[in-house]
Coordinates of C-alpha atoms in Angstrom, one line a residue:
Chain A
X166 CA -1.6 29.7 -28.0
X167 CA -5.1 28.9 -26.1
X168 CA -6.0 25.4 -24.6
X169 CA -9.6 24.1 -25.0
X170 CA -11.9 21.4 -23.6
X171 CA -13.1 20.1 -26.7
X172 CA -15.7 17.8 -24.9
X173 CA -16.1 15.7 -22.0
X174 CA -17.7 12.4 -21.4
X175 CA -18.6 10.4 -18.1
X176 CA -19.8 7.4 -16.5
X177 CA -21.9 6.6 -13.4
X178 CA -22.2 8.5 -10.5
X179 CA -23.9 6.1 -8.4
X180 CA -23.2 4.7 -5.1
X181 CA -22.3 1.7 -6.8
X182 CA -22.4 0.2 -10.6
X183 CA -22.7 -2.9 -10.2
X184 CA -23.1 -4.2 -13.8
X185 CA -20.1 -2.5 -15.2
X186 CA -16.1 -3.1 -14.4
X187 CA -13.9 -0.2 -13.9
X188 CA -12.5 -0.8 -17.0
X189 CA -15.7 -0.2 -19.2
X190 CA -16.4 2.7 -17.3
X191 CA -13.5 4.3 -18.5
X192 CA -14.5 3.2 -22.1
X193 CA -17.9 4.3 -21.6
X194 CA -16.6 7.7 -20.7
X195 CA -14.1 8.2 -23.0
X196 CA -16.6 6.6 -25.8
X197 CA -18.9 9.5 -24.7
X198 CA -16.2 12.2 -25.2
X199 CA -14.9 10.6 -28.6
X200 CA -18.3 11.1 -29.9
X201 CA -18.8 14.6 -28.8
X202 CA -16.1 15.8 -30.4
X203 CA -16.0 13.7 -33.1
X204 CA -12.7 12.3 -33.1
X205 CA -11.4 8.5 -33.5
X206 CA -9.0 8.0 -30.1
X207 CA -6.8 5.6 -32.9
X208 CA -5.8 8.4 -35.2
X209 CA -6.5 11.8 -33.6
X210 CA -5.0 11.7 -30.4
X211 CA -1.6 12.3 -29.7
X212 CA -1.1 11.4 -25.6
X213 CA -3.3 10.2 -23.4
X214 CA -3.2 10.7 -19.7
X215 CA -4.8 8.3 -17.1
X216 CA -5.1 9.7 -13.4
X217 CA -5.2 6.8 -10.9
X218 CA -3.6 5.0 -8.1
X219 CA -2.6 1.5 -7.1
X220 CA -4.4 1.6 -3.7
X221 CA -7.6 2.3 -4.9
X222 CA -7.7 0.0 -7.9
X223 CA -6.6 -3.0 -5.8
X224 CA -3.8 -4.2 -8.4
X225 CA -0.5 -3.0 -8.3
X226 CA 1.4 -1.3 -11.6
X227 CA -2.0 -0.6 -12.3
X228 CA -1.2 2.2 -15.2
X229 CA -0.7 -1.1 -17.5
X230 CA -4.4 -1.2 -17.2
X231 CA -4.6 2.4 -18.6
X232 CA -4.4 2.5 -22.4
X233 CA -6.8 0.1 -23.4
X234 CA -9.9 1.5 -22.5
X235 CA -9.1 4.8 -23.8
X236 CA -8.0 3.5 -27.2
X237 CA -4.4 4.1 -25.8
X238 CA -3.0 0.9 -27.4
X239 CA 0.4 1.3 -28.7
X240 CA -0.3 5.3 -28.7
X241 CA 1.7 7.7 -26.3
X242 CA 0.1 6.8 -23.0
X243 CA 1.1 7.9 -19.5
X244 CA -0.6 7.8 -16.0
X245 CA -0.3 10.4 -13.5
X246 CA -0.5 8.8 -9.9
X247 CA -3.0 12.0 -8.6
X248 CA -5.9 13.9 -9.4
X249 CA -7.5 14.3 -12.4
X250 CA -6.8 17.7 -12.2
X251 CA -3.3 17.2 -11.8
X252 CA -3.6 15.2 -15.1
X253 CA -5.5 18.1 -16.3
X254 CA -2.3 20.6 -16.3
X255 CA 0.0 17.8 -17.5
X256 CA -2.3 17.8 -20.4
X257 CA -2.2 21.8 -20.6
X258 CA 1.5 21.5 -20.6
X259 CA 2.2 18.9 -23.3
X260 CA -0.3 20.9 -25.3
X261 CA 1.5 24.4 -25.0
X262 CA 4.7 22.5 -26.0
X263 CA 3.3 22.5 -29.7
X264 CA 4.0 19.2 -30.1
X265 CA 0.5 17.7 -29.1
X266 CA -2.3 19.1 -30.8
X267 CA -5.3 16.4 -29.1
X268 CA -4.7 15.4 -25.3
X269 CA -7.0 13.1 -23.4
X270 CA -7.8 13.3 -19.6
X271 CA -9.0 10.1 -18.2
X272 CA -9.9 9.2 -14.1
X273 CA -12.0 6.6 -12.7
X274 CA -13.3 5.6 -9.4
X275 CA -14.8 2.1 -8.8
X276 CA -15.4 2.7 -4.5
X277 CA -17.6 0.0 -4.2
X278 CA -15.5 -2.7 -5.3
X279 CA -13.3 -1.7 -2.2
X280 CA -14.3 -3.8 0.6
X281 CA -11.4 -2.4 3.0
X282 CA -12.1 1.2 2.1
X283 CA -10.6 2.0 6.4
X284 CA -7.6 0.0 5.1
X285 CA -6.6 2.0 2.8
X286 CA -7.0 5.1 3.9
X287 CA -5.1 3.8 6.7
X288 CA -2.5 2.8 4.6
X289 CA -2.1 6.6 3.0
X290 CA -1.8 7.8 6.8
X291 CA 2.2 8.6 8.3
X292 CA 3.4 4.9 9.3
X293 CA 5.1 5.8 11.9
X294 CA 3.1 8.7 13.5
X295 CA -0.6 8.5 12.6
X296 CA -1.2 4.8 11.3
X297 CA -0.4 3.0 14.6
X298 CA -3.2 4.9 16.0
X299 CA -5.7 2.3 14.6
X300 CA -9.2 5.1 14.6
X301 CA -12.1 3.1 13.8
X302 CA -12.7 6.3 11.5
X303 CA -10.5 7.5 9.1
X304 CA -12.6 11.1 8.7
X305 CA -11.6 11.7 12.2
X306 CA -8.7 14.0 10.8
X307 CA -11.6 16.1 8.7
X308 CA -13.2 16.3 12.2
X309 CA -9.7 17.7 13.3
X310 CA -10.0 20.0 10.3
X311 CA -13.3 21.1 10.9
X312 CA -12.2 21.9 14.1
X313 CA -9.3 23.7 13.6
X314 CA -11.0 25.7 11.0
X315 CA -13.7 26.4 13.0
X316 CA -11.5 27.6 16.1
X317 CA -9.4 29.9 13.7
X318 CA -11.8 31.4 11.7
X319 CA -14.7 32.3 14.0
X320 CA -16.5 30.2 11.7
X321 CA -20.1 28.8 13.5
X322 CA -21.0 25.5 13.3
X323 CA -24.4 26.4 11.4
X324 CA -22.2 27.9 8.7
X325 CA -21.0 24.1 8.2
X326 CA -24.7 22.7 7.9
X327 CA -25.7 25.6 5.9
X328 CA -23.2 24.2 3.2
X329 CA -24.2 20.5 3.5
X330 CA -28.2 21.9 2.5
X331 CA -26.8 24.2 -0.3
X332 CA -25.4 21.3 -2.0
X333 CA -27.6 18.2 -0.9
X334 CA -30.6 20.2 -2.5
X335 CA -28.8 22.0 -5.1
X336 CA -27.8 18.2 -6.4
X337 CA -31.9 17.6 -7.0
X338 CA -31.4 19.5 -10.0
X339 CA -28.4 17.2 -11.4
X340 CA -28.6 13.5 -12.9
X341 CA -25.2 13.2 -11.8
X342 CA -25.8 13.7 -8.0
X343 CA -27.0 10.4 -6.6
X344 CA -26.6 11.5 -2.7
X345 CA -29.0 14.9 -3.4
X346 CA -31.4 15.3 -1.0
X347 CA -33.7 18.0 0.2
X348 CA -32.8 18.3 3.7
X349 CA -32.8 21.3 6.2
X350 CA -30.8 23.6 8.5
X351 CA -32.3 21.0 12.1
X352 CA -32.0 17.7 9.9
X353 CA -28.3 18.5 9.9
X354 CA -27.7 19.9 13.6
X355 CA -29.9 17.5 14.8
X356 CA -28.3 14.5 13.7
X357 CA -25.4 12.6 15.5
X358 CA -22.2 13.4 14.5
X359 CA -20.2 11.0 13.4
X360 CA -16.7 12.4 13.9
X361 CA -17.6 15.8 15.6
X362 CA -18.8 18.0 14.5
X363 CA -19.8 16.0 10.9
X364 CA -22.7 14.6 11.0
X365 CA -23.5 12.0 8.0
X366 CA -25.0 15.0 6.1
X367 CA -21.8 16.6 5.9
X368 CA -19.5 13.6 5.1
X369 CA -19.2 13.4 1.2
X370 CA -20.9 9.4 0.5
X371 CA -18.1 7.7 -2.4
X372 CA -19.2 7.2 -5.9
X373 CA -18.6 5.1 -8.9
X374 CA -17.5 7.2 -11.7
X375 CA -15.3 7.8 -14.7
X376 CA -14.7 11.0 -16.6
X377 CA -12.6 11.7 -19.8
X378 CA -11.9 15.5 -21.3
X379 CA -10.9 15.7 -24.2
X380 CA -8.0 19.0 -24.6
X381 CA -6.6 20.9 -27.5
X382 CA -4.8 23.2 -28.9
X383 CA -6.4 26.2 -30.1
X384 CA -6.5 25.4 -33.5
X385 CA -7.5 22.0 -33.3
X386 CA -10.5 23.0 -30.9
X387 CA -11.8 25.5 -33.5
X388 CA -11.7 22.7 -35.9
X389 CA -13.1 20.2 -33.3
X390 CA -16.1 22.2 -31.9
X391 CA -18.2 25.4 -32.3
X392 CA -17.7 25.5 -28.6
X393 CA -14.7 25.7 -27.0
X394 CA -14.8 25.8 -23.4
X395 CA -11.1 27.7 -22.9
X396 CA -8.6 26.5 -20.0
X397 CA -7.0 30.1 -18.9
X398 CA -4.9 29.1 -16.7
X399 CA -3.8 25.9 -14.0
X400 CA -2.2 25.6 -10.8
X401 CA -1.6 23.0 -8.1
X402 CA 0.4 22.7 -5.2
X403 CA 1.2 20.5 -2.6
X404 CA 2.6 21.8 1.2
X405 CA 4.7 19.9 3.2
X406 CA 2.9 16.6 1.6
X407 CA 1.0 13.4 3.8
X408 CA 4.7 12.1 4.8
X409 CA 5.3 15.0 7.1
X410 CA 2.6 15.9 9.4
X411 CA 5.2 18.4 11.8
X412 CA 4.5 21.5 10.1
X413 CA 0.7 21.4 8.9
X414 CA -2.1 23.6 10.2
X415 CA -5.1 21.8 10.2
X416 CA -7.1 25.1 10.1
X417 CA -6.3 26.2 7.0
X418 CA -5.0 24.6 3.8
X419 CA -2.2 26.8 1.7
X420 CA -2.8 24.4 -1.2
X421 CA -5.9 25.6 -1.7
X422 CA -5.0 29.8 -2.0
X423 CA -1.3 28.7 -3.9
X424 CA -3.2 26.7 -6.2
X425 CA -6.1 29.4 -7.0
X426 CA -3.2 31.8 -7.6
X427 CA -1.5 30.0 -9.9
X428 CA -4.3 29.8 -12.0
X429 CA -5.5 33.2 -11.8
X430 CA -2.4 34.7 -12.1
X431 CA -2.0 32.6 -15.6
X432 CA -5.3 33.4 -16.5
X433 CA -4.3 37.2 -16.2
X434 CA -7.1 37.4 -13.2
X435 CA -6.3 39.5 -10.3
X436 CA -9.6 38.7 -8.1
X437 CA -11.5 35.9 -9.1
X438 CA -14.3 36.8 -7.3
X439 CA -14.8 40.0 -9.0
X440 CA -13.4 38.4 -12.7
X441 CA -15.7 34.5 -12.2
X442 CA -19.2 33.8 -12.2
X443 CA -19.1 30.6 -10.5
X444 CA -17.0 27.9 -8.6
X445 CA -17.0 24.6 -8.2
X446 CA -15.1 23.8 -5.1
X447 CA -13.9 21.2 -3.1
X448 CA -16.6 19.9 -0.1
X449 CA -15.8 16.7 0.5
X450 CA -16.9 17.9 4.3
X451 CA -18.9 20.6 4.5
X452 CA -16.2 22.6 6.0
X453 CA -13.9 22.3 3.2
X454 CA -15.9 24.4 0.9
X455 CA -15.9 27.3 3.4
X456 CA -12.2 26.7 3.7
X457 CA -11.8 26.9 -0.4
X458 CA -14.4 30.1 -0.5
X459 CA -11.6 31.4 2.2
X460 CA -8.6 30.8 0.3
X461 CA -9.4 31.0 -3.2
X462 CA -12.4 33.2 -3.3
X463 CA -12.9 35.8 -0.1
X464 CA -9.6 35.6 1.8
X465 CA -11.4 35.7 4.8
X466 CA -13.4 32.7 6.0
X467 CA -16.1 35.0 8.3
X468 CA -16.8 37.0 4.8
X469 CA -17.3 33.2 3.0
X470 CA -20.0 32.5 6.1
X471 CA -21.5 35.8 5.6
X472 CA -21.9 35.3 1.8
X473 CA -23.4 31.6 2.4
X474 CA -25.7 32.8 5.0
X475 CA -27.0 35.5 2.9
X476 CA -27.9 33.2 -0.1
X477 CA -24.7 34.6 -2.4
X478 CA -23.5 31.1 -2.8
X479 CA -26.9 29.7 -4.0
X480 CA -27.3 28.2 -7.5
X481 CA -29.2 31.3 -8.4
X482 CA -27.2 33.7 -6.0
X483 CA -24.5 36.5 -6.7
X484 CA -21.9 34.1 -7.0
X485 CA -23.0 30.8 -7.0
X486 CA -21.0 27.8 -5.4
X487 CA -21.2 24.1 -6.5
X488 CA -24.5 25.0 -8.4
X489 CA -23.8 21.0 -8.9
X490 CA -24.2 19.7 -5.4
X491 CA -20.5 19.3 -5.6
X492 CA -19.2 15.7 -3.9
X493 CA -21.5 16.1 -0.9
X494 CA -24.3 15.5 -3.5
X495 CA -22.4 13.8 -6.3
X496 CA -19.9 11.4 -4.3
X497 CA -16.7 11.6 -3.9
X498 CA -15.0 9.8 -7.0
X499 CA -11.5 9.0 -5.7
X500 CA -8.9 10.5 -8.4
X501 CA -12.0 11.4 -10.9
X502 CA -13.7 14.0 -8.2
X503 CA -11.7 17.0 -9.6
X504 CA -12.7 15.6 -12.7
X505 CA -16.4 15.8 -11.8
X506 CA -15.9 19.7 -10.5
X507 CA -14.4 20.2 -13.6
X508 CA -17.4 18.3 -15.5
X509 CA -19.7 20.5 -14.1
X510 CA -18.2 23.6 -14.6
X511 CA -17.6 23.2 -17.9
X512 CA -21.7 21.9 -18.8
X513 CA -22.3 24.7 -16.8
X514 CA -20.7 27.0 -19.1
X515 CA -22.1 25.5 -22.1
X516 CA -25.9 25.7 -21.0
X517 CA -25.3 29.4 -20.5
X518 CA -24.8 29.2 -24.1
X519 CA -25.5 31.9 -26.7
X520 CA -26.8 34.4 -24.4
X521 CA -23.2 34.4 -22.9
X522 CA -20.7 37.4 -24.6
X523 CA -17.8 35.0 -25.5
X524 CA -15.0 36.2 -22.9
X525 CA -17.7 37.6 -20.4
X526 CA -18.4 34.0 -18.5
X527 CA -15.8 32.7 -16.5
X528 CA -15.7 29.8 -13.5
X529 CA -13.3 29.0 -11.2
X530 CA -12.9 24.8 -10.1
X531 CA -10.6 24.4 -7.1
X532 CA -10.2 20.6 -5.7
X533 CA -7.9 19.0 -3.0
X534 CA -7.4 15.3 -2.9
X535 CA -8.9 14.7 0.4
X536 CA -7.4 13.4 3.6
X537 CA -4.5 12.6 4.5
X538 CA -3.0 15.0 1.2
X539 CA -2.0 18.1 1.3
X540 CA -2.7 18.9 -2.2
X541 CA -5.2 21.3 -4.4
X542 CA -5.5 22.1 -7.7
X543 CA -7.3 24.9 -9.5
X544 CA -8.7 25.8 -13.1
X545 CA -9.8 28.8 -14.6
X546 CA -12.3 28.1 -17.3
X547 CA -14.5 30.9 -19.7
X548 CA -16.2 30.2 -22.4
Chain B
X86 CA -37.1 -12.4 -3.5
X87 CA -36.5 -8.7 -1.2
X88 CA -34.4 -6.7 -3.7
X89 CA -32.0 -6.7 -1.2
X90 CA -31.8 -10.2 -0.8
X91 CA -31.2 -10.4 -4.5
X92 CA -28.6 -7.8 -4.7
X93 CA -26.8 -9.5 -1.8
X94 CA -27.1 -12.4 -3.6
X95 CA -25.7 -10.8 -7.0
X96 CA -23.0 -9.5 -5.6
X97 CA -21.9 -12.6 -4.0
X98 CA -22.2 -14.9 -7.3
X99 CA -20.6 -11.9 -10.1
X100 CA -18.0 -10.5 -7.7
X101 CA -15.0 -12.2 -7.5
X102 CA -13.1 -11.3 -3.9
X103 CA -9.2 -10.5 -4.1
X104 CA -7.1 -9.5 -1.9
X105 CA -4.1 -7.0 -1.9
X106 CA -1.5 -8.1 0.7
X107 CA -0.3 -4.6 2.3
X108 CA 0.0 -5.6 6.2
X109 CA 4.0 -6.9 5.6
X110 CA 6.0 -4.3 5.7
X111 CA 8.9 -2.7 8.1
X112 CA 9.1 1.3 8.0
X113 CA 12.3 2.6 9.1
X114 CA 12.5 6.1 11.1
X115 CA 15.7 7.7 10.2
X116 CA 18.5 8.3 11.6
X117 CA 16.9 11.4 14.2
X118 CA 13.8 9.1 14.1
X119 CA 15.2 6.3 15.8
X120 CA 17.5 8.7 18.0
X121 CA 14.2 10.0 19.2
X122 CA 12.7 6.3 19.5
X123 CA 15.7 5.4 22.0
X124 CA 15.1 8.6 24.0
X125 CA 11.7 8.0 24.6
X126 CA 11.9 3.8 24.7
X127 CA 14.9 4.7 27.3
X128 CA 14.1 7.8 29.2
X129 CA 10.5 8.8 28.6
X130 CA 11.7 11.8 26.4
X131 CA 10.3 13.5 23.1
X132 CA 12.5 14.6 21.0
X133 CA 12.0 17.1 17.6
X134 CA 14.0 18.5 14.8
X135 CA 15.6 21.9 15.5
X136 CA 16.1 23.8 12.7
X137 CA 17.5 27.5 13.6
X138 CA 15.5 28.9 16.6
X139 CA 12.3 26.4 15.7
X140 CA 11.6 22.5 17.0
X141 CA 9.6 20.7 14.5
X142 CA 7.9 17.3 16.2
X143 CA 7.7 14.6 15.1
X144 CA 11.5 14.7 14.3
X145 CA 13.5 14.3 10.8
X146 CA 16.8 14.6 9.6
X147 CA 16.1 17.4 7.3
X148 CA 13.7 20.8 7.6
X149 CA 11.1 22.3 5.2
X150 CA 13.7 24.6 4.2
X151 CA 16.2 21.4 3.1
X152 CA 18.7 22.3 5.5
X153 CA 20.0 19.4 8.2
X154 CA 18.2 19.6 11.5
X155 CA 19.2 18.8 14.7
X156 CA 18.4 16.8 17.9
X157 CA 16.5 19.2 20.4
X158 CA 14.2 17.6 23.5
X159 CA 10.4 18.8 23.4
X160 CA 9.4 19.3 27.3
X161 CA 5.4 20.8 26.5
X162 CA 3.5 21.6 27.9
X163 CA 1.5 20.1 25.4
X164 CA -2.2 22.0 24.5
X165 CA -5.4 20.7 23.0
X166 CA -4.6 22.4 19.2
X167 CA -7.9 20.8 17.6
X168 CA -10.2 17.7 19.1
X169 CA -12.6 15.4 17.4
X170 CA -15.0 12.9 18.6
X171 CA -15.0 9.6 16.8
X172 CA -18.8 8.1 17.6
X173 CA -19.3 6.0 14.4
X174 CA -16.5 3.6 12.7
X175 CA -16.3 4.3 8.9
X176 CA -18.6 0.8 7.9
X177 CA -21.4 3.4 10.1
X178 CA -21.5 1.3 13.3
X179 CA -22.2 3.5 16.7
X180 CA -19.7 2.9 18.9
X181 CA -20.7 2.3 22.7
X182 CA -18.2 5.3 23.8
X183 CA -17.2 7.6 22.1
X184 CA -13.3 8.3 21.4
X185 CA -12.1 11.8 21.9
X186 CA -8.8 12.1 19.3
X187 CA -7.1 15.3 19.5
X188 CA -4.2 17.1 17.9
X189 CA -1.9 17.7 20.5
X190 CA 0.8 20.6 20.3
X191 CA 3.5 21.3 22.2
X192 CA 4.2 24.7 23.4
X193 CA 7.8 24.5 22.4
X194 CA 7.6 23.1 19.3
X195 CA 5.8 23.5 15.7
X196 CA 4.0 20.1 14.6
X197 CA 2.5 18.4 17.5
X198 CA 1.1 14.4 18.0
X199 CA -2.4 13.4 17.0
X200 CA -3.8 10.9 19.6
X201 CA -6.4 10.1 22.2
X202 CA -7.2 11.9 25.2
X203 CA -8.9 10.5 28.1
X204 CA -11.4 13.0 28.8
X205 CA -15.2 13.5 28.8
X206 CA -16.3 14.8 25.3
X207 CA -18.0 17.5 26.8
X208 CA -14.8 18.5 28.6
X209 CA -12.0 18.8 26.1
X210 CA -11.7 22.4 24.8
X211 CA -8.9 24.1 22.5
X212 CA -6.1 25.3 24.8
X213 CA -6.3 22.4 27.1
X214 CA -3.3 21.3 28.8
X215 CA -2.8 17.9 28.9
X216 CA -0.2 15.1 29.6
X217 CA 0.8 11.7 28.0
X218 CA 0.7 8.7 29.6
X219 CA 3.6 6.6 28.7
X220 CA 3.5 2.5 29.0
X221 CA 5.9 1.3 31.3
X222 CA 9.5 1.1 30.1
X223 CA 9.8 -2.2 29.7
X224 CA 6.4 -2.2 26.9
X225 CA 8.1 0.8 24.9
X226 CA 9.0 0.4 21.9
X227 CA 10.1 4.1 20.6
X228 CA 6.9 4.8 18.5
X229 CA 5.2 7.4 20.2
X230 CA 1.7 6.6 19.0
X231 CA 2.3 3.3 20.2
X232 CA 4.1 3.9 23.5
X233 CA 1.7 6.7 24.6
X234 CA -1.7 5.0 26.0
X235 CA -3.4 8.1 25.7
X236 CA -3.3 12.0 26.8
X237 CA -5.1 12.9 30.0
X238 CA -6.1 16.2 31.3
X239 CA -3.2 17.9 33.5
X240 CA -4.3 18.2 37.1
X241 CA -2.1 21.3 39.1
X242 CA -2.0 20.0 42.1
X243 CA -4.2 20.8 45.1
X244 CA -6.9 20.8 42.1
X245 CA -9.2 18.2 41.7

């Protein structure tokens, strides 16, 4: 049995929404998806999953917030304390067990309500061996990353700008991408870093948002909607986790590449750059998006660079990557910015629409959950 | 009214400030953690996790691979594995100097310490030997990111 998105709805994707709570922007999102595929969240949904966390809410046992806003009252409703991709492949799951035909997918992000944003990230650091530190910059450990990366791979630092002007201006063409710019190569290496060597350019900005898929089983998609965008396959993974920072490489990221496998190898894919027309990847810092071409796409990080230079990675390249901006140009959306990679790949599919052979299209979304984690998750989608 | 001025002024009147109490809590190292915290509160020593022919710092009880680890000393020398420069805080704010953070491995262990170095930016390069400098005795209190005041480039002597 296939699993479909049926329809996906969102909210915001500014810097900051001030007139709405997070609460409606869940509703507005999930109202948005409803509609789309023309269900009624009281009768025609079986579970409903809500991807958040306590820290970035600001309330504790925040998942009794959850079913409300979803039309989750009373209904089978559970919360998945990760990414939205991770509540993605729960939903996948549940529906390959045959006994939910209509799963929802909900994740929000209110960042601007967070007024100690260092604090908490602070508070997700080791408490005993990176907290007491007290950096005045959390991203220092991407700087670390970068670093690494960079010092493994042979990777220039160019390459890293290169990515932050791919997907500043690629988010001009995308009402969701409210930190788009049209910037070039010497704005980028001209500017002062801000944890070296990320400058602000490269440093994803947070965003407001909410976004709610709606996922079936094959039968009810066909029912649901004359177009099906299909899930082939999921995978996640998480290394050695935040708590134990003895055995991590910063220059590379195994989550990533274990991840990506998982779901190609479920989706029958053997390369998924050969058997994908697209990505949309993690780039929370511009390096990271090199660092996800590396594991999930090239297997070798000089190749990714090579490919960026050459314009392969453009929106209308060989094989484009984050034709959306991705979160340097969209924000980074907490839990919900898997759920926004997701989002995009899937419109993306869509507006190829009828000129696509059904089968033919395929894209690949790949997201980590950011510092301190050490967790990815990937998607294969085809229409 | 600047648009500004009235957004400030919004956001002041229809947000309602809260706050989530997270600054009370005790964390407690384990038993090789706090082994490790006597060594180096006592003796000025790091100690790591052995697990077969491999040291893993900082220490646990158990290894990746779920077997029990033991108590092995981590002597260095310890090498610039990946360095950073912190010149903004994360509310944008230049700092006056910049602070140079560094991963920090040890030659004889896997793992390593992330923590400041007292070095010129332009200095610090991957490979880099460098030292801690421990508080005195009497200040330590067997966290290392806490009793180390920073690293410092090591000087051979008759250099410098």
């Amino acid at each position: 049995m296939r699993v479909a998105l049926v329809s996906m709805g969102w909210s915001g994707f500014r810097p900051s929404v001030e007139e709405l709570s997070f609460r409606e922007m869940m509703f507005e999102a999930a109202m948005r998806a409803y509609e789309q595929a023309g269900i009624d969240p009281r009768r025609d949904v079986d579970a409903f999953i809500s991807c958040q966390e306590d820290f970035w809410e600001g309330i504790a046992i925040t998942d009794e917030f959850a079913p409300e806003p979803i039309g989750g009252v009373l209904r089978p409703t559970l919360t998945v304390a990760g990414e939205f991709l991770q509540g993605l492949a729960q939903a996948y799951m549940m529906v390959k067990t045959g006994y939910f035909d209509v799963v929802v997918v909900e994740s929000h992000a209110k960042p601007s309500d967070v007024e100690s944003m260092r604090g908490v990230f602070e508070m997700a650091f080791d408490p005993l061996y990176l907290r007491p530190l007290k950096a005045p910059n959390p991203h220092f450990l991407a700087g670390l990353m970068a670093s690494a990366f960079m010092a493994r791979s042979g990777v220039d630092r160019e390459h890293l700008a290169m990515v932050a002007v791919k997907n500043k201006s690629n988010g001009l063409y995308n009402p969701r991408a409210s930190h788009s710019a049209r910037i070039t190569l010497s704005d980028v290496l001209d500017s002062e870093p801000v944890v070296d060597p990320l400058t602000r350019y490269e440093i994803a900005p947070f965003s407001d948002a909410a976004v709610v898929a709606v996922v079936a089983s094959e039968e009810a998609a066909r029912r649901l909607t004359d177009t099906p965008v299909w899930i082939d396959g999921v995978g996640w993974s998480t290394e050695a986790g935040t708590g134990s920072m003895a055995w991590h490489d910063l220059g590379s990221m195994p989550s990533m590449r274990m991840a990506a496998t998982m779901a190609a190898s479920m989706a029958g894919i053997s390369s998924i750059m050969r058997d994908t027309s697209f990505a949309e990847v993690e780039d929370r810092y511009s390096f990271a998006e090199l660092m996800a071409a590396e594991e999930a796409l090239t297997g070798d990080a000089l190749e990714a660079a090579r490919m960026l230079e050459n314009g392969d990675f453009d929106r209308d390249g060989y094989y484009p990557v984050n034709p959306s901006g991705g979160s340097l140009a969209m924000g980074v959306a907490f839990e919900a910015t898997g759920g926004a990679r997701l989002l995009e790949a899937y419109l993306r599919l869509l507006g190829g629409g009828e000129e696509v052979e059904a089968g033919a299209e395929r894209a690949l979304v790949l997201s980590w959950r950011g510092i301190p984690t050490r967790t990815s998750m990937a998607v294969i989608l085809s229409l | 009214m600047a648009w500004s001025m009235w957004w400030k002024e919004a956001r002041r009147i229809y947000k309602f400030p809260g706050k989530m109490e997270v600054e009370k809590y005790v964390y407690t190292p384990g038993l090789h953690g706090l082994e490790a915290a006597r060594k180096l509160k006592e003796e000025g020593k790091f100690v790591g996790t052995k697990c077969g022919d491999t040291i893993y710092y900082p220490p646990t009880t158990f290894c990746p691979d779920f077997s029990e680890g033991g108590l092995a000393e981590v002597r260095g020398p310890w090498r610039v594995a990946a360095f950073t420069v912190i010149r903004e805080t994360m509310e944008g704010e230049r700092l006056e100097k910049p602070i140079v953070v560094a991963l920090i491995v040890p030659d004889d262990a896997v793992g390593g310490i992330i923590h400041y170095v007292d070095v010129d930016p332009d200095k610090i390069y991957i490979g880099m030997e460098v030292e801690p400098v421990l508080k005195p005795r009497e200040e330590r209190k067997g966290n290392p990111v806490e009793d180390i005041v920073h690293f410092k480039p090591k000087i051979e002597e008759g250099e410098g």
